[in-house]
Amino acid sequence: MQSRSLVPHNPGLKLPIANLRSVFRPHDVERKLAKLPARDHESLRATYERMLERGPERFQVKPSGIPEMAALYEQLPNFADALDDVKRHVALSQDSGDGIEITPMLLLGPPGIGKTHFARQLAELLGTGMQLVPMSSMTAGWLLSGASSQWKGAKPGKVFEALVDGQYANPVLVVDEIDKASADAQYDPLGSLYSLLEHDTAGTFMDEFAEIAIDASQVIWIMTANDERCIPEPIMNRMNVFEIDAPTLEQARAIARNLYQAIRGEHGWGRRFDEEPADDVLDGLAELAPREMRRALMTGFGNARLAHRETIQPEDLPKGNGGKTKLGFLQ
């Protein structure tokens, strides 16, 4: 499927470069719609009509130059190898009309170290959208590829939704906790990935509900997992695997400091607090997983405010429970 330039490339501009790319062929939709019986198939008919109403063109975006990524390296110091890979792919797409072609990546590491946050930051860096597909809570094989319209309650899959209902031809799709996808003898929730992760076959991806070829070749795939042993080897072979370690003490302190400053800057009440957190507060935060730091800091800000202080003290932070229960922090 073709793309055309929307914003001409100008090395002096820092705005994203945007092309318009067709993600399906309207003629295919019109032909399917014409063949539908006069009755029944209301959901499928509505889907085809929505596709024709919205049209096939979506934004295909990329940075207008190799972006300054120093702040990302500071925010995500334990993701340096993955960020290096992104930077290489962005560099390849410069000075040409090509889109960004990032090899699907698997972020492998313990929970709570910022894998999903990395994906959100990547989407923001590239100027595109992001959709999360949580495999741990989904068991049906049609999660990604859609279910046949013959089934009651059937609907399109997440890939179709991201491309047809979304704004972008190259969204970031995060398949979260891919190692927790359960399969039985009848359905394989990862089956569609065999073609979606191959650039050539992804260009004519067929959603089982709509039965319309969708161009998913520009999708930027990020998988997260805690244990690679549960992932089929053919899928592993289609990805670049990055083992993400928990941050070191100094890295954790840097993450906590950046998060403190980000929260302070995002809120009007932030100006009431010190520009820099105290060292003993950073020490306390560094013991937490990055996922837990924001909640701890919000509690700390609130407790300090109740005490009419401008400085968060260690006792303002919630006490961790050591991950032994599902209660989270003990306030």
Tab-separated table of C-alpha atoms in Angstrom:
chain	number	residue	atom	x	y	z
A	1	MET	CA	0.000	0.000	0.000
A	2	GLN	CA	1.240	3.451	-0.910
A	3	SER	CA	2.162	6.537	1.068
A	4	ARG	CA	2.449	10.186	0.083
A	5	SER	CA	4.200	13.093	1.743
A	6	LEU	CA	2.136	15.408	3.893
A	7	VAL	CA	4.922	17.569	5.354
A	8	PRO	CA	8.018	18.095	3.166
A	9	HIS	CA	11.323	17.151	4.703
A	10	ASN	CA	13.205	20.191	5.970
A	11	PRO	CA	16.376	19.595	7.997
A	12	GLY	CA	15.839	22.916	9.773
A	13	LEU	CA	12.498	21.867	11.207
A	14	LYS	CA	12.180	19.838	14.390
A	15	LEU	CA	8.566	18.877	13.740
A	16	PRO	CA	7.910	15.219	12.875
A	17	ILE	CA	7.845	14.346	9.200
A	18	ALA	CA	4.406	13.030	8.270
A	19	ASN	CA	3.317	11.005	5.272
A	20	LEU	CA	-0.153	9.728	4.565
A	21	ARG	CA	-0.234	5.978	4.034
A	22	SER	CA	-3.177	3.823	3.010
A	23	VAL	CA	-3.746	0.965	5.447
A	24	PHE	CA	-6.479	-0.764	3.395
A	25	ARG	CA	-8.079	-0.632	-0.058
A	26	PRO	CA	-11.566	0.928	-0.111
A	27	HIS	CA	-12.487	-1.225	-3.109
A	28	ASP	CA	-12.008	-4.350	-0.982
A	29	VAL	CA	-14.368	-2.936	1.632
A	30	GLU	CA	-16.977	-1.913	-0.928
A	31	ARG	CA	-16.929	-5.393	-2.445
A	32	LYS	CA	-17.390	-7.056	0.951
A	33	LEU	CA	-20.167	-4.648	1.886
A	34	ALA	CA	-22.037	-5.308	-1.355
A	35	LYS	CA	-21.989	-9.055	-0.720
A	36	LEU	CA	-23.445	-8.869	2.788
A	37	PRO	CA	-26.982	-10.254	3.157
A	38	ALA	CA	-29.730	-7.699	3.576
A	39	ARG	CA	-30.333	-8.864	7.141
A	40	ASP	CA	-28.068	-9.828	10.016
A	41	HIS	CA	-24.360	-9.000	10.184
A	42	GLU	CA	-25.168	-5.545	11.591
A	43	SER	CA	-21.827	-5.311	13.396
A	44	LEU	CA	-19.863	-6.276	10.305
A	45	ARG	CA	-21.862	-3.872	8.150
A	46	ALA	CA	-21.216	-1.056	10.640
A	47	THR	CA	-17.499	-1.879	10.567
A	48	TYR	CA	-17.328	-1.641	6.766
A	49	GLU	CA	-19.320	1.592	6.735
A	50	ARG	CA	-17.027	3.074	9.386
A	51	MET	CA	-13.973	2.126	7.331
A	52	LEU	CA	-15.352	3.833	4.230
A	53	GLU	CA	-16.390	6.889	6.202
A	54	ARG	CA	-12.960	7.331	7.779
A	55	GLY	CA	-11.059	6.455	4.610
A	56	PRO	CA	-7.841	4.436	4.322
A	57	GLU	CA	-5.174	7.086	4.929
A	58	ARG	CA	-3.343	7.335	8.236
A	59	PHE	CA	-0.358	9.358	9.387
A	60	GLN	CA	3.038	7.707	9.058
A	61	VAL	CA	5.380	9.802	11.169
A	62	LYS	CA	9.030	9.952	12.126
A	63	PRO	CA	11.349	12.537	13.699
A	64	SER	CA	12.717	15.145	11.291
A	65	GLY	CA	16.208	14.392	12.499
A	66	ILE	CA	17.976	12.142	14.935
A	67	PRO	CA	16.277	13.305	18.137
A	68	GLU	CA	18.090	14.396	21.249
A	69	MET	CA	17.726	11.374	23.508
A	70	ALA	CA	19.903	12.320	26.475
A	71	ALA	CA	16.862	12.834	28.693
A	72	LEU	CA	15.562	9.367	27.820
A	73	TYR	CA	18.904	7.786	28.680
A	74	GLU	CA	18.705	9.563	32.051
A	75	GLN	CA	15.113	8.467	32.678
A	76	LEU	CA	15.730	4.887	31.541
A	77	PRO	CA	19.407	4.156	32.249
A	78	ASN	CA	18.887	0.380	32.281
A	79	PHE	CA	17.368	0.534	28.764
A	80	ALA	CA	20.500	1.929	27.105
A	81	ASP	CA	20.922	-1.005	24.688
A	82	ALA	CA	17.300	-0.789	23.518
A	83	LEU	CA	17.578	2.984	23.112
A	84	ASP	CA	20.770	2.527	21.087
A	85	ASP	CA	18.848	0.208	18.750
A	86	VAL	CA	16.064	2.767	18.299
A	87	LYS	CA	18.598	5.493	17.550
A	88	ARG	CA	20.195	3.348	14.826
A	89	HIS	CA	16.853	2.744	13.114
A	90	VAL	CA	15.911	6.433	13.297
A	91	ALA	CA	19.266	7.344	11.732
A	92	LEU	CA	18.650	4.955	8.828
A	93	SER	CA	15.314	6.597	8.015
A	94	GLN	CA	16.757	10.115	7.737
A	95	ASP	CA	17.371	11.913	4.435
A	96	SER	CA	14.910	9.687	2.603
A	97	GLY	CA	11.208	9.114	2.234
A	98	ASP	CA	11.414	5.815	4.067
A	99	GLY	CA	9.493	5.245	7.251
A	100	ILE	CA	11.114	3.933	10.399
A	101	GLU	CA	11.540	0.178	10.261
A	102	ILE	CA	12.327	-0.954	13.802
A	103	THR	CA	12.961	-4.660	14.260
A	104	PRO	CA	10.406	-6.060	16.737
A	105	MET	CA	11.947	-6.013	20.187
A	106	LEU	CA	11.461	-8.134	23.267
A	107	LEU	CA	12.151	-6.448	26.594
A	108	LEU	CA	12.993	-9.260	28.954
A	109	GLY	CA	13.210	-8.612	32.675
A	110	PRO	CA	11.517	-8.656	36.072
A	111	PRO	CA	8.181	-6.870	36.581
A	112	GLY	CA	8.049	-3.229	37.565
A	113	ILE	CA	11.335	-2.077	36.016
A	114	GLY	CA	9.730	0.264	33.465
A	115	LYS	CA	9.220	-1.832	30.322
A	116	THR	CA	5.795	-0.378	29.531
A	117	HIS	CA	7.012	3.125	30.395
A	118	PHE	CA	9.820	2.649	27.866
A	119	ALA	CA	7.227	1.873	25.176
A	120	ARG	CA	5.227	5.015	25.989
A	121	GLN	CA	8.358	7.141	25.844
A	122	LEU	CA	9.311	5.569	22.515
A	123	ALA	CA	5.911	6.403	21.015
A	124	GLU	CA	6.272	9.991	22.215
A	125	LEU	CA	9.795	10.209	20.799
A	126	LEU	CA	8.639	9.000	17.379
A	127	GLY	CA	5.498	11.140	17.395
A	128	THR	CA	3.109	8.232	16.989
A	129	GLY	CA	0.442	6.511	19.084
A	130	MET	CA	0.655	3.526	21.396
A	131	GLN	CA	-1.713	0.706	22.219
A	132	LEU	CA	-1.245	-1.815	25.005
A	133	VAL	CA	-2.290	-5.448	24.525
A	134	PRO	CA	-2.191	-7.179	27.945
A	135	MET	CA	-1.751	-10.864	27.234
A	136	SER	CA	-1.914	-11.887	30.896
A	137	SER	CA	-5.640	-11.177	31.071
A	138	MET	CA	-6.597	-12.466	27.634
A	139	THR	CA	-6.849	-16.102	26.620
A	140	ALA	CA	-8.727	-16.082	23.300
A	141	GLY	CA	-6.797	-16.560	20.088
A	142	TRP	CA	-8.612	-13.659	18.439
A	143	LEU	CA	-7.159	-10.952	20.679
A	144	LEU	CA	-4.738	-9.737	18.001
A	145	SER	CA	-6.329	-11.093	14.837
A	146	GLY	CA	-10.069	-10.736	15.503
A	147	ALA	CA	-12.794	-13.391	15.673
A	148	SER	CA	-14.875	-14.665	12.789
A	149	SER	CA	-18.061	-12.673	12.293
A	150	GLN	CA	-19.933	-15.995	12.473
A	151	TRP	CA	-19.385	-16.032	16.230
A	152	LYS	CA	-21.749	-14.199	18.552
A	153	GLY	CA	-20.148	-11.094	20.004
A	154	ALA	CA	-17.242	-11.263	17.551
A	155	LYS	CA	-15.235	-8.126	16.841
A	156	PRO	CA	-12.017	-7.041	15.145
A	157	GLY	CA	-8.664	-7.615	16.805
A	158	LYS	CA	-6.297	-5.115	18.368
A	159	VAL	CA	-4.191	-4.704	15.217
A	160	PHE	CA	-7.272	-3.753	13.190
A	161	GLU	CA	-8.419	-1.354	15.920
A	162	ALA	CA	-5.039	0.357	16.123
A	163	LEU	CA	-4.750	0.904	12.357
A	164	VAL	CA	-8.353	1.399	11.221
A	165	ASP	CA	-9.758	3.176	14.273
A	166	GLY	CA	-6.506	4.958	15.138
A	167	GLN	CA	-4.696	7.886	13.536
A	168	TYR	CA	-1.370	6.286	12.621
A	169	ALA	CA	-0.063	3.781	10.090
A	170	ASN	CA	2.948	3.133	12.350
A	171	PRO	CA	1.688	2.953	15.936
A	172	VAL	CA	3.654	1.340	18.725
A	173	LEU	CA	1.881	-1.879	19.735
A	174	VAL	CA	2.963	-3.281	23.074
A	175	VAL	CA	2.203	-6.949	23.648
A	176	ASP	CA	2.563	-6.903	27.418
A	177	GLU	CA	3.620	-10.046	29.302
A	178	ILE	CA	3.696	-12.174	26.174
A	179	ASP	CA	5.042	-15.062	28.237
A	180	LYS	CA	1.740	-15.220	30.139
A	181	ALA	CA	-0.421	-15.758	27.070
A	182	SER	CA	-2.286	-19.014	27.565
A	183	ALA	CA	-3.175	-21.284	24.693
A	184	ASP	CA	-5.303	-24.392	24.436
A	185	ALA	CA	-5.750	-26.955	21.698
A	186	GLN	CA	-8.251	-24.791	19.829
A	187	TYR	CA	-6.819	-21.269	20.017
A	188	ASP	CA	-3.317	-19.862	19.900
A	189	PRO	CA	-3.285	-16.232	21.082
A	190	LEU	CA	0.165	-15.729	19.539
A	191	GLY	CA	-0.561	-17.413	16.215
A	192	SER	CA	-1.069	-14.191	14.280
A	193	LEU	CA	2.360	-12.920	15.352
A	194	TYR	CA	4.087	-15.358	13.017
A	195	SER	CA	2.983	-13.208	10.062
A	196	LEU	CA	2.681	-9.848	11.839
A	197	LEU	CA	6.333	-9.850	12.898
A	198	GLU	CA	7.506	-10.471	9.321
A	199	HIS	CA	7.613	-7.231	7.333
A	200	ASP	CA	6.605	-8.819	4.013
A	201	THR	CA	3.586	-10.782	5.252
A	202	ALA	CA	2.445	-8.026	7.639
A	203	GLY	CA	1.648	-5.830	4.627
A	204	THR	CA	-1.425	-7.945	3.846
A	205	PHE	CA	-2.529	-8.932	7.340
A	206	MET	CA	-6.047	-10.377	7.336
A	207	ASP	CA	-8.247	-9.628	10.332
A	208	GLU	CA	-10.569	-12.616	10.814
A	209	PHE	CA	-13.596	-10.459	11.629
A	210	ALA	CA	-13.440	-7.943	8.778
A	211	GLU	CA	-11.665	-10.265	6.324
A	212	ILE	CA	-10.029	-7.213	4.747
A	213	ALA	CA	-6.286	-7.018	4.049
A	214	ILE	CA	-4.686	-4.467	6.384
A	215	ASP	CA	-1.204	-3.010	5.974
A	216	ALA	CA	0.425	-3.681	9.335
A	217	SER	CA	3.962	-3.575	7.933
A	218	GLN	CA	4.759	-0.258	9.610
A	219	VAL	CA	3.652	-1.236	13.117
A	220	ILE	CA	6.408	-0.894	15.730
A	221	TRP	CA	6.243	-3.993	17.912
A	222	ILE	CA	7.433	-4.148	21.507
A	223	MET	CA	6.963	-7.320	23.538
A	224	THR	CA	7.546	-7.518	27.262
A	225	ALA	CA	8.171	-10.691	29.223
A	226	ASN	CA	9.497	-11.920	32.536
A	227	ASP	CA	10.486	-15.415	31.314
A	228	GLU	CA	11.476	-16.227	27.743
A	229	ARG	CA	11.012	-19.992	28.240
A	230	CYS	CA	7.261	-19.668	27.644
A	231	ILE	CA	7.675	-17.889	24.288
A	232	PRO	CA	7.714	-20.082	21.132
A	233	GLU	CA	11.146	-20.134	19.514
A	234	PRO	CA	9.874	-19.044	16.049
A	235	ILE	CA	8.533	-15.858	17.649
A	236	MET	CA	11.740	-15.304	19.611
A	237	ASN	CA	13.689	-15.581	16.355
A	238	ARG	CA	11.701	-12.718	14.844
A	239	MET	CA	12.732	-10.225	17.534
A	240	ASN	CA	15.741	-8.443	18.925
A	241	VAL	CA	15.938	-9.529	22.564
A	242	PHE	CA	17.071	-7.046	25.207
A	243	GLU	CA	17.617	-8.279	28.733
A	244	ILE	CA	16.646	-5.413	31.008
A	245	ASP	CA	18.260	-5.609	34.422
A	246	ALA	CA	16.911	-3.916	37.493
A	247	PRO	CA	18.632	-0.530	37.827
A	248	THR	CA	21.746	-0.273	39.971
A	249	LEU	CA	21.587	1.801	43.149
A	250	GLU	CA	22.972	4.870	41.401
A	251	GLN	CA	20.664	4.364	38.414
A	252	ALA	CA	17.697	3.980	40.753
A	253	ARG	CA	18.628	7.209	42.531
A	254	ALA	CA	18.837	8.989	39.165
A	255	ILE	CA	15.430	7.608	38.132
A	256	ALA	CA	13.918	8.753	41.433
A	257	ARG	CA	15.416	12.241	41.082
A	258	ASN	CA	14.124	12.619	37.518
A	259	LEU	CA	10.698	11.404	38.582
A	260	TYR	CA	10.624	13.831	41.525
A	261	GLN	CA	11.400	16.735	39.224
A	262	ALA	CA	8.890	15.559	36.612
A	263	ILE	CA	6.045	15.302	39.145
A	264	ARG	CA	6.989	18.653	40.668
A	265	GLY	CA	6.962	20.287	37.230
A	266	GLU	CA	3.682	18.704	36.123
A	267	HIS	CA	1.611	20.152	38.968
A	268	GLY	CA	0.892	23.680	40.089
A	269	TRP	CA	1.435	22.672	43.697
A	270	GLY	CA	4.924	21.486	42.786
A	271	ARG	CA	6.344	24.992	43.166
A	272	ARG	CA	5.713	24.736	46.919
A	273	PHE	CA	8.389	22.050	47.205
A	274	ASP	CA	12.167	22.091	47.034
A	275	GLU	CA	13.682	21.821	43.569
A	276	GLU	CA	15.830	18.869	44.634
A	277	PRO	CA	14.892	15.889	46.822
A	278	ALA	CA	16.993	15.118	49.867
A	279	ASP	CA	19.627	12.393	49.630
A	280	ASP	CA	17.969	10.209	52.268
A	281	VAL	CA	14.682	10.402	50.330
A	282	LEU	CA	16.478	9.249	47.187
A	283	ASP	CA	17.991	6.392	49.177
A	284	GLY	CA	14.524	5.296	50.259
A	285	LEU	CA	13.081	5.548	46.763
A	286	ALA	CA	16.024	3.658	45.271
A	287	GLU	CA	14.915	0.555	47.164
A	288	LEU	CA	11.669	0.481	45.156
A	289	ALA	CA	10.965	-0.758	41.665
A	290	PRO	CA	10.596	2.143	39.171
A	291	ARG	CA	6.881	1.316	38.817
A	292	GLU	CA	6.398	1.978	42.553
A	293	MET	CA	8.384	5.204	42.755
A	294	ARG	CA	5.650	7.486	41.414
A	295	ARG	CA	3.081	6.230	43.910
A	296	ALA	CA	5.580	6.585	46.721
A	297	LEU	CA	6.450	10.135	45.693
A	298	MET	CA	2.791	11.174	45.416
A	299	THR	CA	2.247	9.877	48.949
A	300	GLY	CA	5.370	11.693	50.100
A	301	PHE	CA	4.302	14.997	48.555
A	302	GLY	CA	0.875	14.661	50.163
A	303	ASN	CA	2.242	13.843	53.632
A	304	ALA	CA	4.726	16.713	53.465
A	305	ARG	CA	1.942	19.104	52.473
A	306	LEU	CA	-0.223	17.944	55.370
A	307	ALA	CA	2.727	18.670	57.654
A	308	HIS	CA	3.111	22.158	56.096
A	309	ARG	CA	6.605	21.354	54.888
A	310	GLU	CA	8.342	22.191	51.619
A	311	THR	CA	10.652	19.206	51.870
A	312	ILE	CA	9.758	15.528	51.647
A	313	GLN	CA	11.299	13.551	54.477
A	314	PRO	CA	11.936	9.788	54.538
A	315	GLU	CA	9.071	9.245	56.962
A	316	ASP	CA	6.686	10.817	54.417
A	317	LEU	CA	7.231	7.899	52.069
A	318	PRO	CA	5.048	4.783	52.395
A	319	LYS	CA	6.603	1.612	53.692
A	320	GLY	CA	7.027	-1.155	51.146
A	321	ASN	CA	5.650	-4.558	51.984
A	322	GLY	CA	8.448	-6.432	50.304
A	323	GLY	CA	6.138	-7.693	47.563
A	324	LYS	CA	4.696	-10.354	49.917
A	325	THR	CA	1.064	-9.322	49.517
A	326	LYS	CA	-1.182	-7.651	46.979
A	327	LEU	CA	-1.727	-4.638	49.197
A	328	GLY	CA	1.004	-2.582	47.565
A	329	PHE	CA	2.346	0.041	49.952
A	330	LEU	CA	1.463	0.204	53.613
A	331	GLN	CA	0.377	3.815	53.982
